[in-house]
Tab-separated table of C-alpha atoms in Angstrom:
chain	number	residue	atom	x	y	z
A	726	ALA	CA	58.288	-13.616	-16.925
A	727	GLN	CA	59.766	-13.125	-13.877
A	728	SER	CA	57.379	-13.066	-10.556
A	729	VAL	CA	57.984	-11.885	-6.633
A	730	THR	CA	54.682	-12.875	-4.543
A	731	GLN	CA	54.998	-11.617	-0.971
A	732	LEU	CA	52.263	-13.182	1.036
A	733	GLY	CA	50.144	-10.578	3.233
A	734	SER	CA	49.680	-7.050	2.918
A	735	HIS	CA	49.744	-6.384	5.732
A	736	VAL	CA	51.266	-7.789	8.752
A	737	SER	CA	50.765	-6.673	12.476
A	738	VAL	CA	52.534	-7.738	15.144
A	739	SER	CA	53.012	-6.656	18.657
A	740	GLU	CA	56.734	-5.094	19.738
A	741	GLY	CA	59.268	-7.052	20.746
A	742	ALA	CA	57.719	-10.079	18.847
A	743	LEU	CA	59.113	-11.909	15.875
A	744	VAL	CA	58.563	-10.600	12.284
A	745	LEU	CA	58.443	-13.005	9.303
A	746	LEU	CA	57.909	-11.019	6.032
A	747	ARG	CA	57.562	-13.765	3.458
A	748	CYS	CA	58.686	-13.508	-0.542
A	749	ASN	CA	58.582	-16.200	-2.887
A	750	TYR	CA	59.944	-15.933	-6.429
A	751	SER	CA	59.552	-18.137	-9.578
A	752	SER	CA	62.872	-18.175	-11.661
A	753	SER	CA	65.009	-21.456	-12.314
A	754	VAL	CA	68.016	-19.618	-12.388
A	755	PRO	CA	69.688	-18.315	-9.404
A	756	PRO	CA	68.753	-14.511	-8.972
A	757	TYR	CA	70.012	-11.765	-7.122
A	758	LEU	CA	67.433	-10.844	-4.193
A	759	PHE	CA	66.930	-7.742	-2.330
A	760	TRP	CA	64.638	-6.255	0.693
A	761	TYR	CA	63.852	-2.962	0.609
A	762	VAL	CA	61.786	-0.797	3.517
A	763	GLN	CA	59.952	2.203	2.566
A	764	TYR	CA	58.881	4.903	5.359
A	765	PRO	CA	56.039	7.447	4.171
A	766	ASN	CA	56.614	9.909	1.720
A	767	GLN	CA	60.156	8.312	1.199
A	768	GLY	CA	62.152	5.912	-1.532
A	769	LEU	CA	63.450	2.514	-0.595
A	770	GLN	CA	65.610	1.839	1.214
A	771	LEU	CA	68.144	-1.252	1.081
A	772	LEU	CA	68.071	-3.508	4.296
A	773	LEU	CA	69.804	-6.523	2.901
A	774	LYS	CA	70.935	-8.252	-0.719
A	775	TYR	CA	71.923	-11.499	-1.577
A	776	THR	CA	73.782	-12.311	-4.287
A	777	THR	CA	76.115	-15.731	-4.062
A	778	GLY	CA	77.889	-17.360	-0.930
A	779	ALA	CA	76.091	-17.832	2.816
A	780	THR	CA	72.150	-18.568	2.101
A	781	LEU	CA	72.294	-15.944	5.397
A	782	VAL	CA	72.200	-12.886	4.925
A	783	LYS	CA	72.366	-10.165	7.802
A	784	GLY	CA	71.335	-6.700	7.198
A	785	ILE	CA	70.592	-3.317	9.266
A	786	ASN	CA	68.543	-2.685	11.435
A	787	GLY	CA	68.724	-6.303	12.935
A	788	PHE	CA	67.065	-7.743	9.971
A	789	GLU	CA	68.162	-11.101	7.836
A	790	ALA	CA	67.014	-12.819	5.437
A	791	GLU	CA	67.535	-16.808	4.163
A	792	PHE	CA	67.725	-17.445	0.274
A	793	LYS	CA	66.050	-20.986	0.141
A	794	LYS	CA	66.960	-22.084	-4.070
A	795	SER	CA	64.609	-25.307	-2.838
A	796	GLU	CA	61.733	-23.195	-1.756
A	797	THR	CA	62.489	-20.264	-4.227
A	798	SER	CA	62.081	-18.083	-1.248
A	799	PHE	CA	63.824	-15.380	0.845
A	800	HIS	CA	61.826	-14.489	3.892
A	801	LEU	CA	62.509	-11.729	5.912
A	802	THR	CA	62.869	-11.899	10.078
A	803	LYS	CA	63.807	-9.944	12.643
A	804	PRO	CA	63.822	-11.548	16.340
A	805	SER	CA	62.171	-8.393	18.021
A	806	ALA	CA	60.024	-5.814	16.582
A	807	HIS	CA	60.449	-2.414	17.285
A	808	MET	CA	57.656	0.372	16.740
A	809	SER	CA	60.279	2.201	14.639
A	810	ASP	CA	59.975	-0.787	11.996
A	811	ALA	CA	56.646	0.069	10.846
A	812	ALA	CA	57.082	0.835	7.453
A	813	GLU	CA	56.070	-0.714	3.731
A	814	TYR	CA	58.693	-3.856	2.904
A	815	PHE	CA	58.742	-5.291	-0.809
A	816	CYS	CA	60.649	-7.554	-1.867
A	817	ALA	CA	62.892	-7.683	-5.319
A	818	VAL	CA	64.270	-10.359	-7.823
A	819	THR	CA	66.656	-9.023	-10.406
A	820	SER	CA	66.435	-10.911	-13.981
A	821	ARG	CA	68.927	-10.565	-16.959
A	822	SER	CA	67.222	-9.031	-20.176
A	823	GLY	CA	69.043	-7.957	-22.785
A	824	GLY	CA	72.977	-6.373	-21.670
A	825	SER	CA	71.297	-5.414	-18.140
A	826	TYR	CA	69.019	-7.063	-15.105
A	827	ILE	CA	65.874	-5.569	-14.719
A	828	PRO	CA	64.113	-5.987	-10.684
A	829	THR	CA	60.967	-6.926	-10.314
A	830	PHE	CA	59.167	-5.790	-6.967
A	831	GLY	CA	57.199	-7.398	-4.828
A	832	ARG	CA	53.631	-5.962	-4.507
A	833	GLY	CA	54.627	-4.704	-0.763
A	834	THR	CA	53.901	-5.930	3.104
A	835	SER	CA	52.649	-2.706	5.313
A	836	LEU	CA	54.187	-3.891	8.492
A	837	ILE	CA	52.287	-2.322	11.503
A	838	VAL	CA	54.118	-2.812	15.164
A	839	HIS	CA	51.362	-2.148	17.961
A	840	PRO	CA	52.601	-1.630	21.435
B	324	LYS	CA	77.783	10.897	-0.736
B	325	ALA	CA	75.285	13.161	-1.388
B	326	GLY	CA	71.949	10.504	-2.355
B	327	VAL	CA	69.986	10.263	-5.013
B	328	THR	CA	68.147	13.683	-5.833
B	329	GLN	CA	64.881	13.705	-7.362
B	330	THR	CA	63.249	17.315	-8.282
B	331	PRO	CA	60.501	18.796	-7.779
B	332	ARG	CA	58.702	16.594	-5.086
B	333	TYR	CA	55.426	17.369	-5.944
B	334	LEU	CA	53.657	18.008	-9.197
B	335	ILE	CA	49.924	19.405	-10.442
B	336	LYS	CA	49.091	18.831	-13.760
B	337	THR	CA	45.932	18.837	-16.061
B	338	ARG	CA	45.066	16.318	-18.394
B	339	GLY	CA	46.726	17.116	-21.989
B	340	GLN	CA	49.697	18.997	-20.371
B	341	GLN	CA	53.314	17.573	-20.316
B	342	VAL	CA	56.073	16.718	-17.662
B	343	THR	CA	59.546	16.264	-17.131
B	344	LEU	CA	61.035	14.837	-13.941
B	345	SER	CA	64.608	15.305	-12.661
B	346	CYS	CA	67.012	12.913	-11.013
B	347	SER	CA	70.507	13.454	-10.138
B	348	PRO	CA	72.453	9.814	-8.938
B	349	ILE	CA	74.861	9.203	-6.542
B	350	SER	CA	78.209	10.620	-8.117
B	351	GLY	CA	79.897	7.734	-10.092
B	352	HIS	CA	76.510	5.740	-10.571
B	353	ARG	CA	76.093	5.552	-14.141
B	354	SER	CA	72.276	2.986	-14.199
B	355	VAL	CA	69.220	5.052	-13.368
B	356	SER	CA	66.514	3.535	-13.560
B	357	TRP	CA	62.579	5.097	-13.219
B	358	TYR	CA	59.808	3.244	-11.648
B	359	GLN	CA	55.885	4.503	-11.350
B	360	GLN	CA	54.263	3.654	-7.834
B	361	THR	CA	50.680	3.566	-7.241
B	362	PRO	CA	48.453	1.634	-4.488
B	363	GLY	CA	47.002	0.064	-7.416
B	364	GLN	CA	49.557	-1.600	-9.142
B	365	GLY	CA	52.468	-1.728	-6.775
B	366	LEU	CA	56.063	-0.676	-8.489
B	367	GLN	CA	56.867	-0.753	-11.857
B	368	PHE	CA	59.809	-0.024	-13.946
B	369	LEU	CA	59.669	2.397	-16.449
B	370	PHE	CA	63.562	2.265	-17.883
B	371	GLU	CA	66.804	1.897	-17.287
B	372	TYR	CA	69.631	4.328	-18.417
B	373	PHE	CA	73.281	3.662	-18.651
B	374	SER	CA	75.862	5.771	-19.513
B	375	GLU	CA	73.534	7.747	-22.152
B	376	THR	CA	72.144	4.376	-23.712
B	377	GLN	CA	68.410	3.200	-22.526
B	378	ARG	CA	69.385	-0.432	-21.892
B	379	ASN	CA	65.544	-1.722	-20.690
B	380	LYS	CA	61.982	-0.271	-20.924
B	381	GLY	CA	58.703	-2.023	-19.526
B	382	ASN	CA	55.164	-1.891	-20.507
B	383	PHE	CA	54.419	1.644	-20.708
B	384	PRO	CA	53.310	3.347	-23.569
B	385	GLY	CA	55.489	5.494	-25.989
B	386	ARG	CA	53.698	8.876	-24.007
B	387	PHE	CA	56.734	7.850	-21.142
B	388	SER	CA	59.900	8.944	-22.327
B	389	GLY	CA	63.648	9.280	-20.795
B	390	ARG	CA	66.825	10.366	-21.486
B	391	GLN	CA	70.165	10.469	-19.462
B	392	PHE	CA	72.846	13.109	-19.545
B	393	SER	CA	76.559	12.676	-20.010
B	394	ASN	CA	77.088	13.842	-15.970
B	395	SER	CA	74.246	10.854	-15.760
B	396	ARG	CA	71.794	12.852	-14.559
B	397	SER	CA	68.081	12.006	-16.079
B	398	GLU	CA	65.103	13.225	-16.731
B	399	MET	CA	61.796	11.358	-17.402
B	400	ASN	CA	58.832	12.736	-19.777
B	401	VAL	CA	55.224	12.085	-19.894
B	402	SER	CA	53.263	13.863	-22.688
B	403	THR	CA	49.507	13.902	-23.147
B	404	LEU	CA	48.814	13.443	-19.110
B	405	GLU	CA	46.091	11.291	-18.272
B	406	LEU	CA	44.612	10.572	-14.758
B	407	GLY	CA	45.746	7.321	-14.715
B	408	ASP	CA	49.606	8.973	-14.362
B	409	SER	CA	48.831	10.359	-11.094
B	410	ALA	CA	51.494	8.424	-9.099
B	411	LEU	CA	54.881	8.702	-7.078
B	412	TYR	CA	57.606	8.614	-9.534
B	413	LEU	CA	60.568	7.237	-7.920
B	414	CYS	CA	64.422	7.489	-9.711
B	415	ALA	CA	66.764	4.877	-8.184
B	416	SER	CA	70.958	5.019	-9.529
B	417	SER	CA	73.484	1.976	-9.198
B	418	GLU	CA	76.819	1.132	-10.448
B	419	ASP	CA	75.347	-1.134	-12.337
B	420	SER	CA	71.841	-2.943	-12.957
B	421	ASN	CA	72.586	-5.857	-10.810
B	422	GLN	CA	73.770	-4.373	-7.594
B	423	PRO	CA	71.419	-2.726	-4.868
B	424	GLN	CA	69.749	0.433	-6.114
B	425	HIS	CA	69.728	3.808	-4.180
B	426	PHE	CA	66.201	5.191	-4.413
B	427	GLY	CA	65.710	8.717	-4.294
B	428	ASP	CA	62.624	10.515	-2.359
B	429	GLY	CA	60.625	10.449	-5.146
B	430	THR	CA	58.108	13.036	-7.720
B	431	ARG	CA	54.688	12.680	-6.390
B	432	LEU	CA	52.676	13.896	-9.620
B	433	SER	CA	48.863	14.861	-9.199
B	434	ILE	CA	46.580	14.850	-12.476
B	435	LEU	CA	43.465	16.966	-12.183
């Protein structure tokens, strides 16, 4: 079964500092990879996705992630944190099951941004 | 395009009752998935429907069921509610299951 590990349930950064949220997955087959963000009392919103092609993926709000097959990682970065980035971030990996794909989500990382 | 709509937003039930949650996907999306989100277990996949057929099911007891209608709207039902069913239930739609999912804001179910 697929598993997704997000290192650190909480990450705290200062406003303007680099954001790095880690995601590792278990898969021998190149998967589809996603990062989602969840604000309080809301559903998840897609930040970015990797399917095929370029391994550095740019998303919304200045976020980007790099797919490293050899490390089975898909870490999320942003050069400069903003207060509005404070939220819960989820990494997801899809794997084929029967006639469709099932996403497996990491446990989430809460990003705290302080002034 | 209107987003994914889930109703109701909040629901309070007692143990032993049953509940039905509704989800209207984005127009044109045929894949609808349901998730249970709790602080202890995170996001857990319940099931996925595509063109009225359940294609996949997560590891939940038979008390959890769902269906999808011809207009892609979906409902999930939980019978004989238990305290542990208290959670945020999220619905997500997509063109197909390997595409990014669009989530509703969820239904927060509290069991007393």
